[in-house]
mmCIF file of C-alpha atoms and ligand atoms in Angstrom:
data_model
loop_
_atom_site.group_PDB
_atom_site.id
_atom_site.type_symbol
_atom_site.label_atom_id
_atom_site.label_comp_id
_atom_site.label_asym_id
_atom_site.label_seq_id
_atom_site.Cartn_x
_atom_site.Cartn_y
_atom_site.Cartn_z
ATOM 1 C CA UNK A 1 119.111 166.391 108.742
ATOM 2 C CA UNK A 2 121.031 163.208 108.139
ATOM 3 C CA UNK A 3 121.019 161.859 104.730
ATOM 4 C CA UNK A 4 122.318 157.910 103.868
ATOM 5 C CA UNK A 5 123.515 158.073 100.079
ATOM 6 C CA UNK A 6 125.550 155.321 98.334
ATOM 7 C CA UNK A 7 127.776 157.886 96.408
ATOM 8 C CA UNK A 8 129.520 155.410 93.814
ATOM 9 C CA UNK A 9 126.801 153.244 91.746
ATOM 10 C CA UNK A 10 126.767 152.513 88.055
ATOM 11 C CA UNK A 11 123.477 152.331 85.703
ATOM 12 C CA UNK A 12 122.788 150.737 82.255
ATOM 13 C CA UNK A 13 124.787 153.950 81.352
ATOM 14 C CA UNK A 14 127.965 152.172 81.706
ATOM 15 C CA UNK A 15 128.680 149.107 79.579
ATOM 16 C CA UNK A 16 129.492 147.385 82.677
ATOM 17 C CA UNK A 17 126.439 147.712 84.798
ATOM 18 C CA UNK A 18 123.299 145.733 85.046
ATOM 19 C CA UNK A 19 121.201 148.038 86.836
ATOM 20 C CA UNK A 20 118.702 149.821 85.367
ATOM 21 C CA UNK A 21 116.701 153.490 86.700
ATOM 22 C CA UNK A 22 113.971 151.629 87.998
ATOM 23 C CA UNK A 23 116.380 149.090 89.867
ATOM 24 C CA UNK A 24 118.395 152.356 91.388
ATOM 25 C CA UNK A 25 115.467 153.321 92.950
ATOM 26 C CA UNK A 26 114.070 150.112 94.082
ATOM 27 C CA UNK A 27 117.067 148.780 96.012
ATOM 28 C CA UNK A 28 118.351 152.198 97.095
ATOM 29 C CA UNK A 29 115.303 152.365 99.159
ATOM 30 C CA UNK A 30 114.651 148.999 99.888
ATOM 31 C CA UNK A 31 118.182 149.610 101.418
ATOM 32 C CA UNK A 32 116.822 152.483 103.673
ATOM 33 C CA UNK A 33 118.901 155.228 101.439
ATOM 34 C CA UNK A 34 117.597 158.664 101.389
ATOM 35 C CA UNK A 35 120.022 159.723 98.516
ATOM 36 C CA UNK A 36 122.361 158.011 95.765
ATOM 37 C CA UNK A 37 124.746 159.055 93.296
ATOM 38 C CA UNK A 38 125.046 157.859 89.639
ATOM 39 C CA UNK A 39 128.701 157.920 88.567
ATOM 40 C CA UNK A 40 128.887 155.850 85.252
ATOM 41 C CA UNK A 41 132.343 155.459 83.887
ATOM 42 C CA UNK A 42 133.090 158.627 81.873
ATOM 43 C CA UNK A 43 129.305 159.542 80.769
ATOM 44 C CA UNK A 44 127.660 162.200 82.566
ATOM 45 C CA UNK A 45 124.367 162.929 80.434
ATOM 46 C CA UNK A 46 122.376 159.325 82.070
ATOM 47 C CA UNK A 47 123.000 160.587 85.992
ATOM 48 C CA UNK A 48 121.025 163.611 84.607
ATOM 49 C CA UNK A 49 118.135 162.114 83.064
ATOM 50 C CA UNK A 50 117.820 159.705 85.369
ATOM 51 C CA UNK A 51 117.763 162.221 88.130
ATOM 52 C CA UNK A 52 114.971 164.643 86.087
ATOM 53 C CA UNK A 53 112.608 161.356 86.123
ATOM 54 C CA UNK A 54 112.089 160.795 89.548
ATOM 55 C CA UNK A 55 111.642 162.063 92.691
ATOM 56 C CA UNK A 56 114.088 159.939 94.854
ATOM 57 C CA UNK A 57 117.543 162.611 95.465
ATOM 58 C CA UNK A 58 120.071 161.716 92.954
ATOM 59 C CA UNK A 59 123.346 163.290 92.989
ATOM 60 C CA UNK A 60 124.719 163.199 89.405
ATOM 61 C CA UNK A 61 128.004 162.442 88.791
ATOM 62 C CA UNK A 62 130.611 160.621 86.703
ATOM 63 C CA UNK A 63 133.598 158.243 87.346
ATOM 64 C CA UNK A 64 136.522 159.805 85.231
ATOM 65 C CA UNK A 65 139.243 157.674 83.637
ATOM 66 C CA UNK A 66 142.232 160.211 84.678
ATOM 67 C CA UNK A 67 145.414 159.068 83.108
ATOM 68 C CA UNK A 68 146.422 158.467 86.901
ATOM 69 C CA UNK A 69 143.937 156.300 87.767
ATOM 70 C CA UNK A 70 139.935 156.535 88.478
ATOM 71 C CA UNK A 71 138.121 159.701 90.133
ATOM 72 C CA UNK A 72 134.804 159.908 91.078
ATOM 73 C CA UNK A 73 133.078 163.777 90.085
ATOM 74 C CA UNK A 74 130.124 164.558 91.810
ATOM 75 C CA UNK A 75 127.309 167.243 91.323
ATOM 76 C CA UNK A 76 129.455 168.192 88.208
ATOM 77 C CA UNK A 77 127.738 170.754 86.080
ATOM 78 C CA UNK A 78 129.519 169.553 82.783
ATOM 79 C CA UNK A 79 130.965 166.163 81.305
ATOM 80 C CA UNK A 80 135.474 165.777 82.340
ATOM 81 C CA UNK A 81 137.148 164.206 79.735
ATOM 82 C CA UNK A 82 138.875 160.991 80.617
ATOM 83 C CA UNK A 83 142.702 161.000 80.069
ATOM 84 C CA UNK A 84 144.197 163.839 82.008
ATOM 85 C CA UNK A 85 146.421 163.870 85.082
ATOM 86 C CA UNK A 86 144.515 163.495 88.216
ATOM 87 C CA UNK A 87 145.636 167.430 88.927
ATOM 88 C CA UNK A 88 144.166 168.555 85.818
ATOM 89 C CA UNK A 89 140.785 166.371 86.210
ATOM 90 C CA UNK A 90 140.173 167.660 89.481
ATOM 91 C CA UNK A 91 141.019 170.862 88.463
ATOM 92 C CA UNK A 92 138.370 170.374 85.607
ATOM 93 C CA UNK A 93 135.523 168.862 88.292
ATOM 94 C CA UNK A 94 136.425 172.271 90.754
ATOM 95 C CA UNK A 95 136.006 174.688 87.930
ATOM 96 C CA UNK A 96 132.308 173.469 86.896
ATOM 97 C CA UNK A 97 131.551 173.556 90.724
ATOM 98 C CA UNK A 98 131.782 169.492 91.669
ATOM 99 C CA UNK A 99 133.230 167.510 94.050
ATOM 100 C CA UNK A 100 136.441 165.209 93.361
ATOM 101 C CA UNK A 101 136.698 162.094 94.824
ATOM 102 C CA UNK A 102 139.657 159.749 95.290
ATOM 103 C CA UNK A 103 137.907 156.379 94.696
ATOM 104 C CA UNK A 104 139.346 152.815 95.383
ATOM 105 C CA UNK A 105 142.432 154.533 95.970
ATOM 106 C CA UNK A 106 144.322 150.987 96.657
ATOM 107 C CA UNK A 107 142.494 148.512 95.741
ATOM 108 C CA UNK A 108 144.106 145.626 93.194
ATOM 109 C CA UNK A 109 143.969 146.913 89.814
ATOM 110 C CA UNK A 110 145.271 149.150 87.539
ATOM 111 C CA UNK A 111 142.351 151.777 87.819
ATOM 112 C CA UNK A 112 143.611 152.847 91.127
ATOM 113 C CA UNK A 113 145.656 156.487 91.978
ATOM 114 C CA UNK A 114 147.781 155.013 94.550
ATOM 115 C CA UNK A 115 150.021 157.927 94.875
ATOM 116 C CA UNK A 116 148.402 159.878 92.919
ATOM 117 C CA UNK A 117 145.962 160.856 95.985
ATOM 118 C CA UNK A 118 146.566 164.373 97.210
ATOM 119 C CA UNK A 119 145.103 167.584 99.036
ATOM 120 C CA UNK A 120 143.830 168.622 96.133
ATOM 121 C CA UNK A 121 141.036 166.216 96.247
ATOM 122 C CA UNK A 122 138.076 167.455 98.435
ATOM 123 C CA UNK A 123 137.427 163.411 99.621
ATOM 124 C CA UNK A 124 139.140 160.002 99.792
ATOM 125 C CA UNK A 125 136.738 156.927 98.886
ATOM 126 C CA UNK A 126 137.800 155.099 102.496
ATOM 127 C CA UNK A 127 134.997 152.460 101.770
ATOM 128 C CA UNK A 128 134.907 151.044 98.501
ATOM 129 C CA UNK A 129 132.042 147.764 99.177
ATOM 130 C CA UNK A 130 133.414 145.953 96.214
ATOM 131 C CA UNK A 131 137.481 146.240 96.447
ATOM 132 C CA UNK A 132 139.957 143.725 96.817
ATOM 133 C CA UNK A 133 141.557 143.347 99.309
ATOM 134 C CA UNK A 134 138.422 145.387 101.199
ATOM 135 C CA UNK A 135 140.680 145.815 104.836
ATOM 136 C CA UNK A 136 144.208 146.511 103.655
ATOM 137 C CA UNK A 137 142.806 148.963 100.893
ATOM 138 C CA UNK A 138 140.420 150.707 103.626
ATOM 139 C CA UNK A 139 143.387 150.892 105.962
ATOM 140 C CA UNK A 140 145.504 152.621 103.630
ATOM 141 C CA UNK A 141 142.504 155.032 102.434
ATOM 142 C CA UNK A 142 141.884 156.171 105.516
ATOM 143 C CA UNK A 143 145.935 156.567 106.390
ATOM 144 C CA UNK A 144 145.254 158.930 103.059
ATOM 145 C CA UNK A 145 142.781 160.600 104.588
ATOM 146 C CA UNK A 146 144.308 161.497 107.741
ATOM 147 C CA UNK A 147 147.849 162.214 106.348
ATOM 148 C CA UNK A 148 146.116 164.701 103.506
ATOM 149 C CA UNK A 149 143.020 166.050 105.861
ATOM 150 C CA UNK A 150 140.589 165.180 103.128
ATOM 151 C CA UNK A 151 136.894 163.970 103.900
ATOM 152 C CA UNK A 152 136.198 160.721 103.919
ATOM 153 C CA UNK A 153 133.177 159.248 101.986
ATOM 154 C CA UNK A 154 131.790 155.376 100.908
ATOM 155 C CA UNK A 155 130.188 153.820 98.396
ATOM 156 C CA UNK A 156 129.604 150.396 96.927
ATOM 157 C CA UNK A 157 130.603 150.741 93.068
ATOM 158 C CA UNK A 158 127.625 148.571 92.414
ATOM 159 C CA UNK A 159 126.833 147.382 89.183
ATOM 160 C CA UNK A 160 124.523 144.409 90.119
ATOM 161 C CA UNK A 161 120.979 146.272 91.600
ATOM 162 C CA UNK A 162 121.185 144.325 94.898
ATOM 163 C CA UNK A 163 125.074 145.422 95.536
ATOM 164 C CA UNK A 164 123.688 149.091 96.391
ATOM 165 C CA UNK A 165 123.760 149.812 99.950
ATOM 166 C CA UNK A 166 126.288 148.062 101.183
ATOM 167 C CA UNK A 167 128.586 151.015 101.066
ATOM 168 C CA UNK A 168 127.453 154.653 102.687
ATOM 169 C CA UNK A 169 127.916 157.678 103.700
ATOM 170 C CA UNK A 170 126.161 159.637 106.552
ATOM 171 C CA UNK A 171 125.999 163.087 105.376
ATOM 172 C CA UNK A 172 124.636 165.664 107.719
ATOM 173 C CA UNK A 173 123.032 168.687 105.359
ATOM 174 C CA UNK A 174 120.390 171.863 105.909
ATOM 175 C CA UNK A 175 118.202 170.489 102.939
ATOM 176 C CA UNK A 176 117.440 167.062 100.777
ATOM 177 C CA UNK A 177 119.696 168.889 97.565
ATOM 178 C CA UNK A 178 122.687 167.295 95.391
ATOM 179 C CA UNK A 179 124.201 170.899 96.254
ATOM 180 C CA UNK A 180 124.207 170.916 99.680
ATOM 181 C CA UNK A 181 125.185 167.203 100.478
ATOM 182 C CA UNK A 182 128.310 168.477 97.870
ATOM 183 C CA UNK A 183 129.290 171.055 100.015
ATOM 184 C CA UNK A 184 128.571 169.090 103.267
ATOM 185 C CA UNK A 185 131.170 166.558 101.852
ATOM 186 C CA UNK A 186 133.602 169.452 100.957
ATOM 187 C CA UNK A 187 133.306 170.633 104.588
ATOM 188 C CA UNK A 188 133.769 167.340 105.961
ATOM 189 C CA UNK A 189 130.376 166.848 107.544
ATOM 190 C CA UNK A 190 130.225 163.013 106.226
ATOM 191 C CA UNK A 191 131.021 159.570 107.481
ATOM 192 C CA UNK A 192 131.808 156.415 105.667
ATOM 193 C CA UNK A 193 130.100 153.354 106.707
ATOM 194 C CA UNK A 194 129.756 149.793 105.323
ATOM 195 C CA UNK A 195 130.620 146.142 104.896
ATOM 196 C CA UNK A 196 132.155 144.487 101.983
ATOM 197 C CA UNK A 197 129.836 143.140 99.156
ATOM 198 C CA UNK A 198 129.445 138.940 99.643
ATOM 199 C CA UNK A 199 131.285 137.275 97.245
ATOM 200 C CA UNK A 200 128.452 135.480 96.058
ATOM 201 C CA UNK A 201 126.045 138.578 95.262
ATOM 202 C CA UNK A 202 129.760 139.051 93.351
ATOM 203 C CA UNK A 203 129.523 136.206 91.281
ATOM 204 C CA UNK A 204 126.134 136.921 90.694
ATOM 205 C CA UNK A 205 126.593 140.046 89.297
ATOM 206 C CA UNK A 206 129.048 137.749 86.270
ATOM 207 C CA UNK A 207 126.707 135.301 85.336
ATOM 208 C CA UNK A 208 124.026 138.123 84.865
ATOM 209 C CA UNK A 209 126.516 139.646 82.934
ATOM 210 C CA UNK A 210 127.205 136.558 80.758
ATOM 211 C CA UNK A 211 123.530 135.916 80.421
ATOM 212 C CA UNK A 212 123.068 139.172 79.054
ATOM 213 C CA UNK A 213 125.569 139.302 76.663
ATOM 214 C CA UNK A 214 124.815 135.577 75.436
ATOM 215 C CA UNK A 215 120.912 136.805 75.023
ATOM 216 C CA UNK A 216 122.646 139.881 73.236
ATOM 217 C CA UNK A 217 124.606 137.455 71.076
ATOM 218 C CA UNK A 218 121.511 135.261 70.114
ATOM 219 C CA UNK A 219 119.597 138.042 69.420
ATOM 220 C CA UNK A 220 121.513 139.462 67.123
ATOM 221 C CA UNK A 221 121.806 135.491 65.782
ATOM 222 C CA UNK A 222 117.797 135.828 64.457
HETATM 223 ZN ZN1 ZN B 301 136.644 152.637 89.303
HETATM 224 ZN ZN1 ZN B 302 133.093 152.612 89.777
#
């Protein structure tokens, strides 16, 4: 069967994110996903939870802060501690049986591996729905991915419940299970697929933000 899972989306969980459980859910299938994957910035223990509440397929994961730049661990059995190499944290994800993925390999910031990308990776983010530039730093993912012979996956990095969706990937699996959509990755039975996020949803997304932490501010205030 084919399963459509946004593989890179961040809850509550991380400080940055607006979107809560229930949201995941909602938009994921309003979006026509059959899977997603929660990979909060360096906190493993919410994908989990969230996952044991409900019956939609979640894929727990994490997005580690390697000293090299971000890496996205999926179906990770225990938490990887942010600050190694990018050898050693994929090392780490491989020993407790995940899945390590280059993400936003070349996008515009200073999160990104850049050079850092290698075979030992099992998959190269090729779609990232939120980078900047989207084209150049898809073009040179998916140079990545054909010079290093590594899968190639998408997802949107949403943080803003309406973001998720707009980067995919078609993974084609035995069974509806976080384990074997990990190993269908590893074997390269996956397809990235999406469009970039509009700049307004974008801006959006910030003025929640502010709102929230103004609201945050005040209430602390009374
Ligand atoms: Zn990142
Ligand atoms: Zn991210």
């Amino acid at each position: 069967m084919l399963i459509k899972a946004d593989l890179h989306v961040h809850t509550i969980y991380s400080k940055d994110s607006l979107i809560t459980p229930k949201d995941l859910i909602y938009y994921a299938k309003k979006r026509g996903l059959n899977a997603c994957a929660v990979t909060d910035h360096n906190y493993l223990e919410g994908a989990y939870k969230i996952a044991r509440e409900t019956d939609f397929l979640i894929i727990p994961g994490m997005e580690v802060s390697s000293a090299d730049g971000h890496i996205v661990a999926l179906n990770v059995s225990e938490l990887i501690p942010k600050g190694l190499s990018a050898i050693e944290t994929v090392e780490r994800i491989h020993k407790v049986g995940g899945v390590a993925i280059a993400c936003h390999p070349y996008v515009f910031f200073k999160g990104c591996l850049k050079d850092n990308v290698c075979e030992a990776f099992d998959a190269i983010e090729v779609i990232n729905a939120r980078a900047f530039p989207f084209k150049n730093s898809m073009k040179k993912a998916e140079e990545a991915a054909e010079r290093l012979k590594l899968s190639r996956v998408a997802g949107t990095d949403a943080h803003y419940g309406p973001q998720i969706g707009y980067g995919y990937t078609e993974i084609e699996v035995p069974e509806p299970t976080a384990d074997a959509i990990a190993k269908a990755i590893v074997d390269g039975c996956c397809s990235p697929h999406g469009q970039p996020v509009p700049l307004v949803m974008n801006a959006k997304q910030q003025l929640m933000r502010i709102r929230r932490m103004v609201m945050k501010f005040s209430d602390r205030g009374n």
